[in-house]
Tab-separated table of C-alpha atoms in Angstrom:
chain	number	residue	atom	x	y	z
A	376	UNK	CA	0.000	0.000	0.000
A	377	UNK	CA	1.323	3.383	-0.964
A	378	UNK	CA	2.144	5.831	1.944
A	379	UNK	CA	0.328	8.747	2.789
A	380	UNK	CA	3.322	10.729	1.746
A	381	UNK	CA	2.947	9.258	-1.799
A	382	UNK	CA	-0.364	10.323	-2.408
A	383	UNK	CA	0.395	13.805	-0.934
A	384	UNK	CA	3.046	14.403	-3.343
A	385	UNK	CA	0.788	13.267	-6.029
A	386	UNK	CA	-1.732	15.564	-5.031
A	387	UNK	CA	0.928	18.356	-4.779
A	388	UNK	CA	1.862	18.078	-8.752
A	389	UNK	CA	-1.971	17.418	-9.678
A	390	UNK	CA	-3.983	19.925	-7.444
A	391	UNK	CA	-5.170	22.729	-8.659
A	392	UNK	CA	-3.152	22.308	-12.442
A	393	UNK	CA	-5.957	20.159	-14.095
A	394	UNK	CA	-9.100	23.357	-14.991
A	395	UNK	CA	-11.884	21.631	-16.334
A	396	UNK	CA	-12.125	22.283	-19.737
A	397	UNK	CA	-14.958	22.706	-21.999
A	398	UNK	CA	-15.790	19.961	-24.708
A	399	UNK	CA	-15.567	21.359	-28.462
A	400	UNK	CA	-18.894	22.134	-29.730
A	401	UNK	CA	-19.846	20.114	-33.274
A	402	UNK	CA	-19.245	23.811	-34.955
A	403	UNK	CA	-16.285	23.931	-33.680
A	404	UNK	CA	-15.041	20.506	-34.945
A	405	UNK	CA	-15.791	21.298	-38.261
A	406	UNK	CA	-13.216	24.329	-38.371
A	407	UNK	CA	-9.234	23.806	-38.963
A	408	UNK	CA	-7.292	21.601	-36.727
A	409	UNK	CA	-4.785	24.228	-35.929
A	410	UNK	CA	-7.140	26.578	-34.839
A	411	UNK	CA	-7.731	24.226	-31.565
A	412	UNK	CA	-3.972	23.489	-30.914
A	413	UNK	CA	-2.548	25.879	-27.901
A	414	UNK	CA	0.848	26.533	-28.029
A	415	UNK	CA	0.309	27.920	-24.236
A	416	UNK	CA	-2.074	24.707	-22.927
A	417	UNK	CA	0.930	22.608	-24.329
A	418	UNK	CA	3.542	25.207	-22.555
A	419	UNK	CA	1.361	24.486	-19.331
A	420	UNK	CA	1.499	20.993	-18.835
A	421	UNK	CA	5.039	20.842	-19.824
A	422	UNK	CA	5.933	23.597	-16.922
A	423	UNK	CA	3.593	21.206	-14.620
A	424	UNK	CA	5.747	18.244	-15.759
A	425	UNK	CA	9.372	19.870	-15.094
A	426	UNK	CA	8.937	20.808	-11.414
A	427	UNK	CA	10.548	17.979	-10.553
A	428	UNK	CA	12.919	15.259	-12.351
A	429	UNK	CA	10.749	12.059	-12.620
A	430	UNK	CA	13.586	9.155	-12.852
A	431	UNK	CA	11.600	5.718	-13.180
A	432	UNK	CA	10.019	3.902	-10.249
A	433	UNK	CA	10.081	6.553	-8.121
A	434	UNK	CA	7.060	8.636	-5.834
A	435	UNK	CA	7.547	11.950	-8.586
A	436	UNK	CA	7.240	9.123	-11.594
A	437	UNK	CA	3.997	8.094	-10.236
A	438	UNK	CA	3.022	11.658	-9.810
A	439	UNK	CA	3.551	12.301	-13.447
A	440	UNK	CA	1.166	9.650	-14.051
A	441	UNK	CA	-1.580	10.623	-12.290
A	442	UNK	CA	-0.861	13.793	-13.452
A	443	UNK	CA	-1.538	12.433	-16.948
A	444	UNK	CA	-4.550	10.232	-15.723
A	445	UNK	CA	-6.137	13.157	-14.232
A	446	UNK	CA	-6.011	14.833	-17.291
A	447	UNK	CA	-7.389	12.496	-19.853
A	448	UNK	CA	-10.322	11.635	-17.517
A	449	UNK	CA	-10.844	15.655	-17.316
A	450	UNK	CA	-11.340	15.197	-21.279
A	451	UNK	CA	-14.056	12.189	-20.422
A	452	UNK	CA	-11.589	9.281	-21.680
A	453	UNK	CA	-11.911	6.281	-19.082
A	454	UNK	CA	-8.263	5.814	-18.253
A	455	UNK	CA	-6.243	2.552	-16.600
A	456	UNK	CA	-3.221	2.983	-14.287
A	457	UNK	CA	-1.447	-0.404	-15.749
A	458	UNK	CA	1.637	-1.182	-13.299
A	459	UNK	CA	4.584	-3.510	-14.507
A	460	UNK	CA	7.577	-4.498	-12.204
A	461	UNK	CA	10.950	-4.953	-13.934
A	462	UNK	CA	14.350	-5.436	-12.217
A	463	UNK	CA	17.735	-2.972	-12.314
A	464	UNK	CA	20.835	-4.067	-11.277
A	465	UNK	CA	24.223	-1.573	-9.511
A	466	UNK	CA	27.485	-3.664	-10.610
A	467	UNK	CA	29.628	-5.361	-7.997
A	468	UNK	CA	31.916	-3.231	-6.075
A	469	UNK	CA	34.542	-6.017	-5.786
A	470	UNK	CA	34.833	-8.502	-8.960
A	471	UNK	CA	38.250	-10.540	-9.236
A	472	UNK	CA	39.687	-13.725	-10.844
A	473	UNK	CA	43.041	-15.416	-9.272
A	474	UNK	CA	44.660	-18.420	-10.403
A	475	UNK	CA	47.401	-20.211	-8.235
A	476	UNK	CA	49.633	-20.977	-11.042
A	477	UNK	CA	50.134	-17.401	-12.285
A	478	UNK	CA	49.644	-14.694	-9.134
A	479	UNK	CA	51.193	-12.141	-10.963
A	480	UNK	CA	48.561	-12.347	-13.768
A	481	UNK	CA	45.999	-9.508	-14.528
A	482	UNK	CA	42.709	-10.747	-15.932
A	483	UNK	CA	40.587	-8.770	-17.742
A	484	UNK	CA	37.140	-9.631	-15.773
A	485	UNK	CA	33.459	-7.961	-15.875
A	486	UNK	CA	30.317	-8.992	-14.250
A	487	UNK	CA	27.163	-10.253	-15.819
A	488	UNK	CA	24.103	-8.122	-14.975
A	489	UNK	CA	21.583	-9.864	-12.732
A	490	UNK	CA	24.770	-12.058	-11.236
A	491	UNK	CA	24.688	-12.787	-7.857
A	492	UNK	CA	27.376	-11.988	-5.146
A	493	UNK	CA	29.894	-14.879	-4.499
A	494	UNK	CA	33.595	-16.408	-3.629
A	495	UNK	CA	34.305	-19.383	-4.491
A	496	UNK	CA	37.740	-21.039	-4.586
A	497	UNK	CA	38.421	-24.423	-6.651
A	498	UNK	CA	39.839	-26.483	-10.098
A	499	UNK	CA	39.282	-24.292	-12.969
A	500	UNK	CA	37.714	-27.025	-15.755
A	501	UNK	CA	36.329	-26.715	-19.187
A	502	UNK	CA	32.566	-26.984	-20.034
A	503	UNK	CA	31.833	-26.619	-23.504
A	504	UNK	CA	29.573	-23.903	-24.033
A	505	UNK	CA	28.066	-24.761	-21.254
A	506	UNK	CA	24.887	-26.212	-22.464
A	507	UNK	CA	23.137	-29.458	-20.674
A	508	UNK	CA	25.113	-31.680	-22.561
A	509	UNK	CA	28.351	-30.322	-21.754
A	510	UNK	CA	27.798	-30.852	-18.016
A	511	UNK	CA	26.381	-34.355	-18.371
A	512	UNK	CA	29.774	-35.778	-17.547
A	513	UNK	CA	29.752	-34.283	-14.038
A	514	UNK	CA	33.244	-33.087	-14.192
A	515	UNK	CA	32.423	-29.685	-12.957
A	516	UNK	CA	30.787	-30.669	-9.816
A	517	UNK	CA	32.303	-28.906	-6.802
A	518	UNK	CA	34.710	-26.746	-9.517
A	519	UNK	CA	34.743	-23.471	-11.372
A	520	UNK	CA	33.289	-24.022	-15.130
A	521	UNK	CA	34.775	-22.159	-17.708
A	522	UNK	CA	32.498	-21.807	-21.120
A	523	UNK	CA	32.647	-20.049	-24.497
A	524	UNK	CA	29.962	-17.842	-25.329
A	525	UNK	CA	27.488	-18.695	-27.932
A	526	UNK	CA	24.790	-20.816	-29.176
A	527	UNK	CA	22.660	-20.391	-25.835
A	528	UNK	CA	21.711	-16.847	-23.600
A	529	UNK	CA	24.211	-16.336	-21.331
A	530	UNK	CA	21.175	-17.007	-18.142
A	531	UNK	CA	20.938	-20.617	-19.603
A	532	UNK	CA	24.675	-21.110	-19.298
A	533	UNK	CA	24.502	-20.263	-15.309
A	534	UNK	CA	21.370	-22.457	-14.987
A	535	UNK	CA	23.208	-25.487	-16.071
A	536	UNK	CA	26.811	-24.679	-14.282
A	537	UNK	CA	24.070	-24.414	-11.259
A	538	UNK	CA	22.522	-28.117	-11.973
A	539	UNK	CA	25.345	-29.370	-12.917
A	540	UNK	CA	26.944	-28.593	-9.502
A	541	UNK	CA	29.820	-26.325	-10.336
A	542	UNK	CA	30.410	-23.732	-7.302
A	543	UNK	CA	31.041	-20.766	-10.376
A	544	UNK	CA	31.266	-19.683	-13.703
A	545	UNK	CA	33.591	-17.798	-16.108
A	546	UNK	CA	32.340	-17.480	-19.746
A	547	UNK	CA	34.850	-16.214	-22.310
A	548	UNK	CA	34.481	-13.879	-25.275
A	549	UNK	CA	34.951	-16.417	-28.279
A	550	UNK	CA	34.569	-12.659	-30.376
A	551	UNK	CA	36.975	-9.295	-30.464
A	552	UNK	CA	33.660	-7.436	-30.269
A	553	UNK	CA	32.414	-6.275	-26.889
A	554	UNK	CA	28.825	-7.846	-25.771
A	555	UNK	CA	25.972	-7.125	-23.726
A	556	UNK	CA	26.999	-8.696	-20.690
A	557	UNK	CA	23.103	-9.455	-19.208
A	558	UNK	CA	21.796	-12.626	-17.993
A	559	UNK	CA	18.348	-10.420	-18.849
A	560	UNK	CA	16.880	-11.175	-15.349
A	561	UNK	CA	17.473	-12.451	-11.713
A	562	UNK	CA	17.676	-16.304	-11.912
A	563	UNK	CA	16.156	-19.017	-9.708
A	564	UNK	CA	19.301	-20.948	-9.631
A	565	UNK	CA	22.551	-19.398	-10.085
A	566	UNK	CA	26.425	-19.387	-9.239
A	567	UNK	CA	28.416	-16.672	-8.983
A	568	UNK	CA	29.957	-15.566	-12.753
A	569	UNK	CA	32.423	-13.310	-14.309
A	570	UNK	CA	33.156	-12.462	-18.094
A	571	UNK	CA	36.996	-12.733	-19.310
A	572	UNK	CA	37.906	-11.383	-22.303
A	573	UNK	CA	39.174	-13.553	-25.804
A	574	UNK	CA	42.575	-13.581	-25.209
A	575	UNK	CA	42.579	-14.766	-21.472
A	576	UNK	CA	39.889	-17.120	-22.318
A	577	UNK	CA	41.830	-18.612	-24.929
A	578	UNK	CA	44.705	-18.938	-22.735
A	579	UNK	CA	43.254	-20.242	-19.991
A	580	UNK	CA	41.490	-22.884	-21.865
A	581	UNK	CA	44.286	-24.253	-23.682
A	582	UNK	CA	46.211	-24.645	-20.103
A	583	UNK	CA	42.633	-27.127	-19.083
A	584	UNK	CA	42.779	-28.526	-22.848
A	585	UNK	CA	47.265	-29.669	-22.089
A	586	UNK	CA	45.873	-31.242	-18.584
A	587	UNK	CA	48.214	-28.784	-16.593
A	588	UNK	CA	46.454	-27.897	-13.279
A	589	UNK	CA	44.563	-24.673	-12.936
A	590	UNK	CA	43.095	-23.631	-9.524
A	591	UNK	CA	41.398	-19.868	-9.179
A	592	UNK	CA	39.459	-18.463	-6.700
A	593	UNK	CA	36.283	-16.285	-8.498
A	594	UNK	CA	35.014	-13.759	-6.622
A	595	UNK	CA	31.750	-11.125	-6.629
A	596	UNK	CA	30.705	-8.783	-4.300
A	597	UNK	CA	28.594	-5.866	-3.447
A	598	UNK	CA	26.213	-6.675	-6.346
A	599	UNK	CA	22.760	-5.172	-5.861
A	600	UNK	CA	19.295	-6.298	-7.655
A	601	UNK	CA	16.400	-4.388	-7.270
A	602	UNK	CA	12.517	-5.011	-8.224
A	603	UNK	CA	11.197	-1.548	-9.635
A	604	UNK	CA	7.639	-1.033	-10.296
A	605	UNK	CA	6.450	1.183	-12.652
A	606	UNK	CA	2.953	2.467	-14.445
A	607	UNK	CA	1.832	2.946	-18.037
A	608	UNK	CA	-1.393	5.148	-18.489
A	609	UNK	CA	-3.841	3.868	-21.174
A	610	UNK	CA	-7.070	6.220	-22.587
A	611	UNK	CA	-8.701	5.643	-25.626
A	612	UNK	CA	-11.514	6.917	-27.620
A	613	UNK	CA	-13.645	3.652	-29.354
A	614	UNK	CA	-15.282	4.788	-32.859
A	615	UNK	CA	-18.642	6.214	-33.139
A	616	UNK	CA	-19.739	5.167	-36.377
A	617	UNK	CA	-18.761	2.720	-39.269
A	618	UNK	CA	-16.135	1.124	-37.014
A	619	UNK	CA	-13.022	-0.424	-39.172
A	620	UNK	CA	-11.558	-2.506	-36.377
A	621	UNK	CA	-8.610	-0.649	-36.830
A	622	UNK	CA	-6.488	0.899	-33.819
A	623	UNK	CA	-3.892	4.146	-34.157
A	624	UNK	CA	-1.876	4.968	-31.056
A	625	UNK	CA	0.016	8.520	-29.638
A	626	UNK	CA	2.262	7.613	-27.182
A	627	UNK	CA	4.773	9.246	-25.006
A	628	UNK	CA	6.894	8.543	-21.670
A	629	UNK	CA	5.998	11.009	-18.722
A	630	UNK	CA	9.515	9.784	-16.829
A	631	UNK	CA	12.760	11.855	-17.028
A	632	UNK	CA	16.098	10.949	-17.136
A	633	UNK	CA	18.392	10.857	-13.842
A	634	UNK	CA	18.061	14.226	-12.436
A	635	UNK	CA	16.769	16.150	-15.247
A	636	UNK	CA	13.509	17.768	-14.844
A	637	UNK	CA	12.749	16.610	-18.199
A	638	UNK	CA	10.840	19.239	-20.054
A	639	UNK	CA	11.670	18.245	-23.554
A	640	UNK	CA	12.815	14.673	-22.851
A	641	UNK	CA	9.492	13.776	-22.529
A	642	UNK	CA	7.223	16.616	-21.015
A	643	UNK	CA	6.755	18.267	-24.794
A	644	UNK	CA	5.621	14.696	-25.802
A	645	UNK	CA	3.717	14.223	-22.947
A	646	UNK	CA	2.193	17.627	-23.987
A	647	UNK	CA	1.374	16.642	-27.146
A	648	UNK	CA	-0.555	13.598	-26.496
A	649	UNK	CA	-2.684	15.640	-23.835
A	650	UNK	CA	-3.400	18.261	-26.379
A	651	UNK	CA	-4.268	15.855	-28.986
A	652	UNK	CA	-6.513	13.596	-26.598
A	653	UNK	CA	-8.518	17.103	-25.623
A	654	UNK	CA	-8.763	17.545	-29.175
A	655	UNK	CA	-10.191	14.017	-30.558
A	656	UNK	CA	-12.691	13.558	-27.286
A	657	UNK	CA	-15.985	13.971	-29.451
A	658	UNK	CA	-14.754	13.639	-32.683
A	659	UNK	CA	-16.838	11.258	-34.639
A	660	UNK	CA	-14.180	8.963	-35.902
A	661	UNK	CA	-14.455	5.351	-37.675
A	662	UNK	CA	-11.086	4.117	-36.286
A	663	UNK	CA	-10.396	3.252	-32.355
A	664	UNK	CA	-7.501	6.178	-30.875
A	665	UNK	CA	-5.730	4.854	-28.153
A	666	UNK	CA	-3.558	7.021	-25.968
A	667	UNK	CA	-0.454	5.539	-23.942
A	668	UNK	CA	1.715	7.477	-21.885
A	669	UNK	CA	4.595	5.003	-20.674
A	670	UNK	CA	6.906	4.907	-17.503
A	671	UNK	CA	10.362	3.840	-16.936
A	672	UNK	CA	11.306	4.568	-20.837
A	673	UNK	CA	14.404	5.715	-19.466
A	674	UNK	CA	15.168	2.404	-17.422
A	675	UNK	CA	15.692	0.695	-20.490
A	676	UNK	CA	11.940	1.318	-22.488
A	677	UNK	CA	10.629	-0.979	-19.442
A	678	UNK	CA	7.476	0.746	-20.234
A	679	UNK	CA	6.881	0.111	-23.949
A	680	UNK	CA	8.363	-3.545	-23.338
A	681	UNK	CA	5.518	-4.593	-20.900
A	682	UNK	CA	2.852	-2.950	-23.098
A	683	UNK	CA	3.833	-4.905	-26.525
A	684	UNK	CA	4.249	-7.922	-24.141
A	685	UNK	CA	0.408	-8.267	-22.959
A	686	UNK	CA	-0.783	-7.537	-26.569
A	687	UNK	CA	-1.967	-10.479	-28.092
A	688	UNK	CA	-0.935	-11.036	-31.874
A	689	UNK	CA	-4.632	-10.011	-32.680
A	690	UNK	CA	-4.326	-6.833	-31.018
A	691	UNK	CA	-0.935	-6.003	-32.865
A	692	UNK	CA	-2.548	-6.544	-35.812
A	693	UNK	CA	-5.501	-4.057	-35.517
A	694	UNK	CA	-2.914	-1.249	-34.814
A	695	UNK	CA	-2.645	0.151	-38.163
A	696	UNK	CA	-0.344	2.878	-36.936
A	697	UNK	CA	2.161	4.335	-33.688
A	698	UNK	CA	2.793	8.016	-33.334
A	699	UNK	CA	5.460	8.012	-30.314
A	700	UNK	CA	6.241	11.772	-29.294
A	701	UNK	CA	9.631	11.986	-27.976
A	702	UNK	CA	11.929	15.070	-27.538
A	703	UNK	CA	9.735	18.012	-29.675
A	704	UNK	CA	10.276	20.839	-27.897
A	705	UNK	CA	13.399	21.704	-28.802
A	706	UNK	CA	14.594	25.259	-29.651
A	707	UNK	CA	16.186	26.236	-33.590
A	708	UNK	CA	16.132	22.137	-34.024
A	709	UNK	CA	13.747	20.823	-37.238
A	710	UNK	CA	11.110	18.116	-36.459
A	711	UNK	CA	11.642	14.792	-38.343
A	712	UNK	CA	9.815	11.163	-38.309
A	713	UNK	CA	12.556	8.228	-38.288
A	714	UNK	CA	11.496	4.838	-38.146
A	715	UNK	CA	13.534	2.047	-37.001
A	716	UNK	CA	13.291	-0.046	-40.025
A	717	UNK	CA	14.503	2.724	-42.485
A	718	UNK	CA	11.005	2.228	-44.396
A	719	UNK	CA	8.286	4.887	-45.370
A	720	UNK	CA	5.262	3.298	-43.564
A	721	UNK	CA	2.222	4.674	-42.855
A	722	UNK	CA	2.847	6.889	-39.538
A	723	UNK	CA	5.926	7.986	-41.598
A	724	UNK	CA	3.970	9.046	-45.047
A	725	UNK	CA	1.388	10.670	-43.052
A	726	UNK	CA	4.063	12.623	-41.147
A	727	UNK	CA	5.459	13.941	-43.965
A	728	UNK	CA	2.085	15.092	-45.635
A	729	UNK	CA	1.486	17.021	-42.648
A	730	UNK	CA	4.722	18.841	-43.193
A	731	UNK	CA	7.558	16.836	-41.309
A	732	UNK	CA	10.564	15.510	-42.660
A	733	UNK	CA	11.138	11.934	-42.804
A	734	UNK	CA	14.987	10.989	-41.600
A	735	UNK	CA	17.399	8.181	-40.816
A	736	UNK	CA	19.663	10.313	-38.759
A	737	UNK	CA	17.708	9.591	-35.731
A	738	UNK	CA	17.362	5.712	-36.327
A	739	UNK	CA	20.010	4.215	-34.111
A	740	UNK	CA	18.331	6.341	-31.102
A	741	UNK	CA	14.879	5.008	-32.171
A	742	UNK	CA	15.632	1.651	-32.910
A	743	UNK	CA	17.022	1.689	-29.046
A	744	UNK	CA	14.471	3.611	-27.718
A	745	UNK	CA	10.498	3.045	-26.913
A	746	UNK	CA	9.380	3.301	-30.209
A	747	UNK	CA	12.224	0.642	-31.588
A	748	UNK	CA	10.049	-1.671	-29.683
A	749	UNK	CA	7.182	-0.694	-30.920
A	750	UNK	CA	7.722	-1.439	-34.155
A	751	UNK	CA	9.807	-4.783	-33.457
A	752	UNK	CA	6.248	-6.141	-32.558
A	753	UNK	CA	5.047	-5.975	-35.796
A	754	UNK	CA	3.470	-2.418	-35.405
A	755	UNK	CA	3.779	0.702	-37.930
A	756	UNK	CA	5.680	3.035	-35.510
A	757	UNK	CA	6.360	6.820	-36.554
A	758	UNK	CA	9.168	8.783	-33.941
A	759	UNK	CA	8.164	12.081	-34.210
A	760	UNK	CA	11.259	14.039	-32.613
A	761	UNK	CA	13.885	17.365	-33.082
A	762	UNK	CA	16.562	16.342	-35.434
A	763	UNK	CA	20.026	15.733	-33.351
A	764	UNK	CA	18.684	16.292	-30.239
A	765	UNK	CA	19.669	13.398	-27.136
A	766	UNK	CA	19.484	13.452	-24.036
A	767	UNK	CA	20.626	17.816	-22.764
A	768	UNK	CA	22.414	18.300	-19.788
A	769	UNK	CA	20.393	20.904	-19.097
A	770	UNK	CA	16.720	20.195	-20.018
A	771	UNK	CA	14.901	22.974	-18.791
A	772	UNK	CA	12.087	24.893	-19.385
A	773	UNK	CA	14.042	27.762	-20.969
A	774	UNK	CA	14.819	25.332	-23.851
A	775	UNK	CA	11.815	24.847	-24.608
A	776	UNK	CA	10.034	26.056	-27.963
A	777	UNK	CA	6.219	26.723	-27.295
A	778	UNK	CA	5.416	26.783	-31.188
A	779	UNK	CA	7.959	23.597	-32.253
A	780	UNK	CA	5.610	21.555	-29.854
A	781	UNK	CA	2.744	22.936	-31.059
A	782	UNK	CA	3.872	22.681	-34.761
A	783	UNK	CA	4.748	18.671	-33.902
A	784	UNK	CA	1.257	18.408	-31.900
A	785	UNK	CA	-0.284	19.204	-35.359
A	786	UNK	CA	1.226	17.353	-37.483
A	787	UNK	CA	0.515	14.429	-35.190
A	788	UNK	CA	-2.923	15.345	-35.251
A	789	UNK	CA	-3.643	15.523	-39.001
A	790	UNK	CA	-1.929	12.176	-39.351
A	791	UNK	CA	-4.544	10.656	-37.028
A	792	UNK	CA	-7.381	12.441	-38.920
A	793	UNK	CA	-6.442	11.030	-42.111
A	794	UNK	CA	-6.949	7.452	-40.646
A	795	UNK	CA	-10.042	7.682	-38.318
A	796	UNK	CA	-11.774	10.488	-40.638
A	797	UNK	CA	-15.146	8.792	-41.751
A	798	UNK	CA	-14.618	10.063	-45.220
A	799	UNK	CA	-11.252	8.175	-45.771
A	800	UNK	CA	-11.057	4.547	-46.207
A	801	UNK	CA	-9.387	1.927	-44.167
A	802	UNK	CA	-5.716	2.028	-44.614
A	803	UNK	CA	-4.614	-2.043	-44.997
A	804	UNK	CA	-3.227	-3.869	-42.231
A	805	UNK	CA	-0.065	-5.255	-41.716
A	806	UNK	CA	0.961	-9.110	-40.652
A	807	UNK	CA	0.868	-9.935	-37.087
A	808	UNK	CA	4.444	-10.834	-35.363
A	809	UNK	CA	3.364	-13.601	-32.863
A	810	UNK	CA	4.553	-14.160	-29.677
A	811	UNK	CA	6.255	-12.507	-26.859
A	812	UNK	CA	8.824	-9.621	-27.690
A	813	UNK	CA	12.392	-11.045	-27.211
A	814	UNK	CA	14.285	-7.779	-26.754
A	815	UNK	CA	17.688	-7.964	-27.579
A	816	UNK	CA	17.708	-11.671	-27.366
A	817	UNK	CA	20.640	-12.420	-29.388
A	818	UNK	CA	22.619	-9.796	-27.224
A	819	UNK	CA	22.011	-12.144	-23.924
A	820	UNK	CA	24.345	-14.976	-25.895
């Protein structure tokens, strides 16, 4: 149960910032888009947003999303406050590898994220690559396993050294190139393990392979793993008339990085998706708008991962297109659309009718980021963002641009008007990618 200090802070950011405002009138929706977009409505719930940095999983975090719930529901969209847990890790503070037979010898050691804390002094033998059938001589019971890297996730490799009885694990870099050293998540059975580098894998091995005795002592310590919860905020708006079974989505992250207050990194987006929500509320529209403002984007996209995750294959279908908002609020910086895949799809072709460049400059950010994931599940994913423009140092409200965020919210906006306008037809759907999203699965081997 939250503490009464959490919902007080909560109520600190919302109170008094969310003024009821009054539902466009059917004259009014039949007049110009940009004549509803407010440069100074978006400028206000970007200054609400950047009072305080909002790193993931944390009391100002949640704030920031009931900031955003409060707001939607304000505009009459039913809203749900969908929490996911994930896990971080902080790296050992002590991580060594000794070996008897050379104690002048400097490995070149790193720790596996998710590893847990350990010494353990014994034989250094060889395992293969440290799958189930490389163990199934029991040679590595009561010893330290040494495996190459490939062919199975790195996780697997300490599950069998675990079974198989060996007391810990060093895997080896068979490549020059670096890797993501992960084992993707706490395990339920583990030893402690270390990563050595090619060249002292390859020497060490060959020692086991000419049957000269090797004796180390691996140790780990200080390690910390951590179960974070976070929240995504979902809204949408179901179709009035002629329904095509069809879904388009604005999303957004309301966290911040670190100790930033945020207030282009992601309060303009965060803006945007408000001011486009108040704007589609009564629209009659053929096409379901959904509206998802994630958490804990900047933990890794935690948020967008869990989302894509509890969509079925049917539901990644319907969504016909993504519009995530990231980073448009930038001063003397043009707006582009990049998508991951380097491919005009349809988020990206309606983008640039509506007046924004399409780009590739921006794809190795966005192919890492929240909308990269997006569109690994299979779903037509437009980043709408300022061209060059990471993560400032200083990401304040005097860097923000009231009319680039209003000049992004529009373009946004007559992208989603295209598809759920009842005089356009359905736009053809994509194939479904089934399963689970396996982010950066071949990294974790």
């Amino acid at each position: 149960m939250r503490s009464v200090r959490h919902y007080a802070l909560c109520a600190l950011l919302v109170c008094g910032t969310i003024l009821p405002i009054p539902f466009l009138s059917h004259r009014a929706h039949a007049e110009e888009t940009q004549d509803w977009i407010d440069p100074e409505r978006l400028y206000g719930h970007v200054e609400q947003l950047a009072r305080t940095a909002r790193p993931p999983a944390t009391e100002t975090e949640f704030a920031a999303a009931v900031y955003v719930e409060n707001t939607l529901r304000s505009y009459g969209y039913k809203t749900k406050l969908d929490p996911f847990s994930y896990y971080t890790y902080r790296k050992p503070t002590s991580l060594s590898l000794t070996m008897e037979e050379w104690p002048g010898q400097k490995w070149t050691v790193s720790s596996f994220a998710f590893g847990i804390n350990g010494t353990a002094t014994a034989e250094v033998v060889d395992a293969g690559l440290g799958r189930a059938v490389d163990f199934a001589n029991d040679a590595s019971r009561g010893k330290i396993a040494l495996v190459k890297r490939g062919e199975i996730p790195f996780g697997e490799k300490v599950r069998q050294a675990a079974a198989a009885g060996a007391v810990a694990l060093i895997i080896w870099n068979d490549r020059e190139e670096g890797w993501n050293a992960s084992l993707g998540e706490p395990l339920d059975m583990a030893v402690p393990v270390i990563a050595l580098s090619k060249a002292d894998g390859t020497k060490l091995q060959k020692r086991i392979m000419d049957k000269r005795p090797v004796k180390g002592t691996v140790k780990v310590e200080g390690a910390v793993t951590t179960k974070q919860t976070s929240y995504n905020i979902v809204a949408s708006r179901k179709p009035n008339q002629n329904d095509t079974g069809q879904v388009v989505m604005v999303s957004a992250h309301h966290d911040s990085a670190g100790l930033s207050v945020g207030a282009n990194h992601n309060g303009s987006g965060v803006a945007a998706l408000l001011e486009i929500a108040r704007d589609m509320a009564y629209k009659s529209i053929d096409t379901e708008v959904r509206f998802v403002s994630f958490g804990a984007v900047t933990s890794g996209s935690r948020g967008p991962i869990a989302y894509v995750n509890a969509l079925s294959a049917t539901e990644r279908q319907a969504m016909i297109a993504a519009f995530y908002v990231d980073g448009v609020g930038s001063q003397k910086a043009e707006l582009v659309a990049t998508n991951s895949l380097g491919n005009e799809n349809l988020p990206i072709q309606l983008l640039r009718a509506a007046g924004v460049s399409p780009s590739d400059k921006d794809r190795t950010r966005e192919r890492n980021g929240a909308a990269g994931y997006l569109a690994a599940a299979g779903i037509p994913t437009g980043l709408v963002t300022s061209a060059g423009t990471g993560q400032a140092t200083d990401d304040s409200l005097s860097q923000i641009d009231r009319k680039q965020i209003a000049t992004a919210t529009k373009a946004v906006l007559s992208a989603i008007h295209k598809i759920t306008e009842q005089t356009t037809p359905a736009y053809p759907l994509g194939s479904p990618i089934g399963g689970q999203l396996r982010a950066e699965s071949e990294a974790l081997q």
